[in-house]
XYZ file of N, CA and C in Angstrom:
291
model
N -28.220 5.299 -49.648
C -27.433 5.092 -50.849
C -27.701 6.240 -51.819
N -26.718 6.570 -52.085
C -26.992 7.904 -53.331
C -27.027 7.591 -54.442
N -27.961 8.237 -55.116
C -28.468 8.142 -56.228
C -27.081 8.222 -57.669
N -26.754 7.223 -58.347
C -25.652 7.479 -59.170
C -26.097 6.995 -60.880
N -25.598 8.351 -61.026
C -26.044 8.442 -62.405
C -25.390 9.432 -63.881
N -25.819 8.631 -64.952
C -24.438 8.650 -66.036
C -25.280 8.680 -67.035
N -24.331 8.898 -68.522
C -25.037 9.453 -69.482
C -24.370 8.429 -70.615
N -25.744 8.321 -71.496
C -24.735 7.371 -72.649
C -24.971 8.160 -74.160
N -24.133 8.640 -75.264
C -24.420 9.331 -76.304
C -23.797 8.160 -77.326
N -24.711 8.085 -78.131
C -25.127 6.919 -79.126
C -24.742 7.458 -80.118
N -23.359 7.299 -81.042
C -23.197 7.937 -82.663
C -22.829 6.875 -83.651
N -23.841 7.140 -84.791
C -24.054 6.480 -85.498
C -23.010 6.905 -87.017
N -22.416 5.793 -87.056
C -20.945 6.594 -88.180
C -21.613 5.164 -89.683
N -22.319 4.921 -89.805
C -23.107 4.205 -91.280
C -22.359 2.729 -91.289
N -21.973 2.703 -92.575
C -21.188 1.048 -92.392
C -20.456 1.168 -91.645
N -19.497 1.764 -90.823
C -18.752 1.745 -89.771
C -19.377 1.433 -88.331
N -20.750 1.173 -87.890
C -20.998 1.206 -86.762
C -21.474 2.219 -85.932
N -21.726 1.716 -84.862
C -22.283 3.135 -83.944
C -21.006 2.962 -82.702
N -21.342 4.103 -82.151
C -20.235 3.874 -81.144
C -21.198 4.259 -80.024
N -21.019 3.970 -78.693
C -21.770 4.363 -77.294
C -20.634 4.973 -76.525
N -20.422 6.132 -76.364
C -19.395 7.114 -75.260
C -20.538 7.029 -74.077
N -19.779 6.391 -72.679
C -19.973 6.290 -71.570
C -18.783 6.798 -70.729
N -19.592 7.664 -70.164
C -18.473 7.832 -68.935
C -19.157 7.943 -67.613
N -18.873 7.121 -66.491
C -19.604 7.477 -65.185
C -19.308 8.828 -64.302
N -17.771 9.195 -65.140
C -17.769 10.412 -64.192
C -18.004 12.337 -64.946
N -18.684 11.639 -65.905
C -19.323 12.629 -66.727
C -20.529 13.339 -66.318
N -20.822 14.583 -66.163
C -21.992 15.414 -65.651
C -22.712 15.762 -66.667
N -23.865 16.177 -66.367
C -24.858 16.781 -67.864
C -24.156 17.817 -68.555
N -23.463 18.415 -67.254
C -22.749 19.820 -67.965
C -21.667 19.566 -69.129
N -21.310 18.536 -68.300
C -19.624 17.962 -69.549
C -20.722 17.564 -70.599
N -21.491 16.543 -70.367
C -22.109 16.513 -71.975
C -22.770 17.855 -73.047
N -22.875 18.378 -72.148
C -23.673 19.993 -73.208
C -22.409 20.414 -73.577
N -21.769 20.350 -72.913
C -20.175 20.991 -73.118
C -19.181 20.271 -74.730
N -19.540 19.436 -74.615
C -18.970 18.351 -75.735
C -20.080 18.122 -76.494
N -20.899 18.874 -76.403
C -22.026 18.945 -77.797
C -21.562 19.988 -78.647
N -21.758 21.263 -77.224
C -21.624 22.546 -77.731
C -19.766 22.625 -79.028
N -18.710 22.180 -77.695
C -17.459 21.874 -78.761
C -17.455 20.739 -79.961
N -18.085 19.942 -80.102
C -18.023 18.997 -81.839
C -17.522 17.926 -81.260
N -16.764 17.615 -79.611
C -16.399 16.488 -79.527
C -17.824 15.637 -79.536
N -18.700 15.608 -79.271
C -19.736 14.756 -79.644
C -20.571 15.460 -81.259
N -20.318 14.441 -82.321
C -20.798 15.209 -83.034
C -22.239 14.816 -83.794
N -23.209 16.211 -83.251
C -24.528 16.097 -83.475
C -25.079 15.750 -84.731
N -24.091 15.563 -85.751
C -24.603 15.242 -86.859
C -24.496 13.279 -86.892
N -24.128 13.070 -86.166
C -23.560 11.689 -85.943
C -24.630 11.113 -84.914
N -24.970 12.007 -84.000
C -26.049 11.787 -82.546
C -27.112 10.835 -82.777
N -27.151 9.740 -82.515
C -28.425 9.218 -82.445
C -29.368 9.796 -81.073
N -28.709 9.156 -80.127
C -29.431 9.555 -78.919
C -28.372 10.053 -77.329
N -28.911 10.519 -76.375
C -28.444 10.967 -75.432
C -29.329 10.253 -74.227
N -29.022 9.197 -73.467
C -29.802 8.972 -72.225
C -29.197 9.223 -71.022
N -29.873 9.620 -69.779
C -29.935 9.331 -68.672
C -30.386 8.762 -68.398
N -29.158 7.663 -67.259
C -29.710 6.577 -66.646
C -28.806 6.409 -65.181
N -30.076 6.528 -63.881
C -30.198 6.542 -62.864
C -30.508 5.122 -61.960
N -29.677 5.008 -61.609
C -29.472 3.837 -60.647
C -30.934 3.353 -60.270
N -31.358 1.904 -60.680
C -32.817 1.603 -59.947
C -33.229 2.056 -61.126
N -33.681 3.067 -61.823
C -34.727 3.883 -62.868
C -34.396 3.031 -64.332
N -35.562 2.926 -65.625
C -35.010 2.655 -66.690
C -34.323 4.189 -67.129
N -33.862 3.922 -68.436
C -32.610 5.294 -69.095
C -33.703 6.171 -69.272
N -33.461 7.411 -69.095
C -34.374 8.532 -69.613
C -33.901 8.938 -70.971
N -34.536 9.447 -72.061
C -33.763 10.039 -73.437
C -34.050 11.731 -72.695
N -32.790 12.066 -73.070
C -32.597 13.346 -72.855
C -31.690 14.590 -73.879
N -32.144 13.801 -75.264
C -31.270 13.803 -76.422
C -32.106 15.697 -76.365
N -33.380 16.318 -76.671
C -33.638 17.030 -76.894
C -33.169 18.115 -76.128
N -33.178 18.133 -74.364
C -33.235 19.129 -74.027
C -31.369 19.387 -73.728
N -30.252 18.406 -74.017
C -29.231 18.530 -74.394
C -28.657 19.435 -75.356
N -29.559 19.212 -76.515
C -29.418 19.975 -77.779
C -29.439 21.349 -77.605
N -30.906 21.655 -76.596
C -31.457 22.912 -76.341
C -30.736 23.573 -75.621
N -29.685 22.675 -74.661
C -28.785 23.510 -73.719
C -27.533 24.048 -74.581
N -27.217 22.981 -75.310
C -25.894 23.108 -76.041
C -26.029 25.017 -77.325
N -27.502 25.177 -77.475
C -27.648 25.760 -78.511
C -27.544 24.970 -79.557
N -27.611 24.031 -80.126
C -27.676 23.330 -81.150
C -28.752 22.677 -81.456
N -30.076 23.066 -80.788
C -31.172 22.329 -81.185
C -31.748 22.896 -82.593
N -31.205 23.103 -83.903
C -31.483 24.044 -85.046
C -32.126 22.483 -85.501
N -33.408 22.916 -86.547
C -34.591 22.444 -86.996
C -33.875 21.249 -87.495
N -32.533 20.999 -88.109
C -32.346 20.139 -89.270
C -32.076 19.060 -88.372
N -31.093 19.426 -87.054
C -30.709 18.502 -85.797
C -32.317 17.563 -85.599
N -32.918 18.165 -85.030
C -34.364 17.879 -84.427
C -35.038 17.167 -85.427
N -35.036 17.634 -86.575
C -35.690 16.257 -87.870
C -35.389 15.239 -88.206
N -33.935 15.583 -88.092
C -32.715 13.735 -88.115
C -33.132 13.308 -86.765
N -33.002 13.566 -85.601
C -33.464 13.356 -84.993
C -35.043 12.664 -84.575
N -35.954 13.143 -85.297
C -37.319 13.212 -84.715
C -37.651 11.390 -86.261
N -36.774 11.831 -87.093
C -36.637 10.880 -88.318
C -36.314 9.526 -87.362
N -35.021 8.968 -86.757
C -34.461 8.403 -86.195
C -35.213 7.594 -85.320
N -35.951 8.440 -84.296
C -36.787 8.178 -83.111
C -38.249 7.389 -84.107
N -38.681 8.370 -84.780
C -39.485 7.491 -85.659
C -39.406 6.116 -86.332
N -38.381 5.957 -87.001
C -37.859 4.482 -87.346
C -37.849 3.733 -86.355
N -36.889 4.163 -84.831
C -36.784 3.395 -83.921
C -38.405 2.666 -82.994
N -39.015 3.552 -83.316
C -40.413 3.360 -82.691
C -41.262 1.995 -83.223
N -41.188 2.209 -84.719
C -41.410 1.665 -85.985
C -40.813 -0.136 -85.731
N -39.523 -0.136 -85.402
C -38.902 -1.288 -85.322
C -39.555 -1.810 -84.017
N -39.663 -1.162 -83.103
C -39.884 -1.991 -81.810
C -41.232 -2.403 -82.056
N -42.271 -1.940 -82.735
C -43.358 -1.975 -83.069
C -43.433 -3.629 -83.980
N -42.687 -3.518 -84.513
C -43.077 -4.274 -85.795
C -42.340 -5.880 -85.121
N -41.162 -6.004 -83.831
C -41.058 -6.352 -83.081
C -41.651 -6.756 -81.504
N -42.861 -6.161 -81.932
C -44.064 -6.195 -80.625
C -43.445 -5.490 -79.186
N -42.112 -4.883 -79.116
C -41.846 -4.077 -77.840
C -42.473 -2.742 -77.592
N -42.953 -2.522 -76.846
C -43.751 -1.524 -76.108
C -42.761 -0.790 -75.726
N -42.809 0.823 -76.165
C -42.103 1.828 -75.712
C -43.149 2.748 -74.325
């Protein structure tokens, strides 16, 4: 059985909600690709996972960024901000990351 696997990008738009763009027939490349063009937009990005059939999701939000060229300091702090809170909640919720 081959290994099948897809990407989910998490954007967070404030009182409006977050939205989850899934596509199964999406490649890493199409996602760097739609970083790099604004259709995914990094200011909006919560997170980027890979997730592999059988495996839990991998976050692969950073080295996305890094491919896209868009990993600039301010990305990576909203970012690194985000992941922090999120850590914070599961914590204070007793889930183990």
């Amino acid at each position: 059985m081959a290994n099948f696997t897809y990407y989910v990008a998490m954007l967070d738009y404030g009182r409006r909600g977050r939205e989850a763009i899934v596509d199964p027939n999406e490649s890493r490349q199409n996602i760097i690709d739609k970083v790099k063009s604004g259709e995914i937009d990094r200011d909006k990005l919560i997170f980027i996972h890979e997730v592999t059939m059988g495996n839990l999701p991998v976050d692969v939000t950073e080295d996305v960024l890094a491919a896209a060229g868009t990993a600039e300091l301010e990305a990576r702090e909203q970012y690194r901000n985000w992941r922090w809170d999120h850590e914070r909640d599961h914590h204070k919720n007793l889930v183990v990351l």
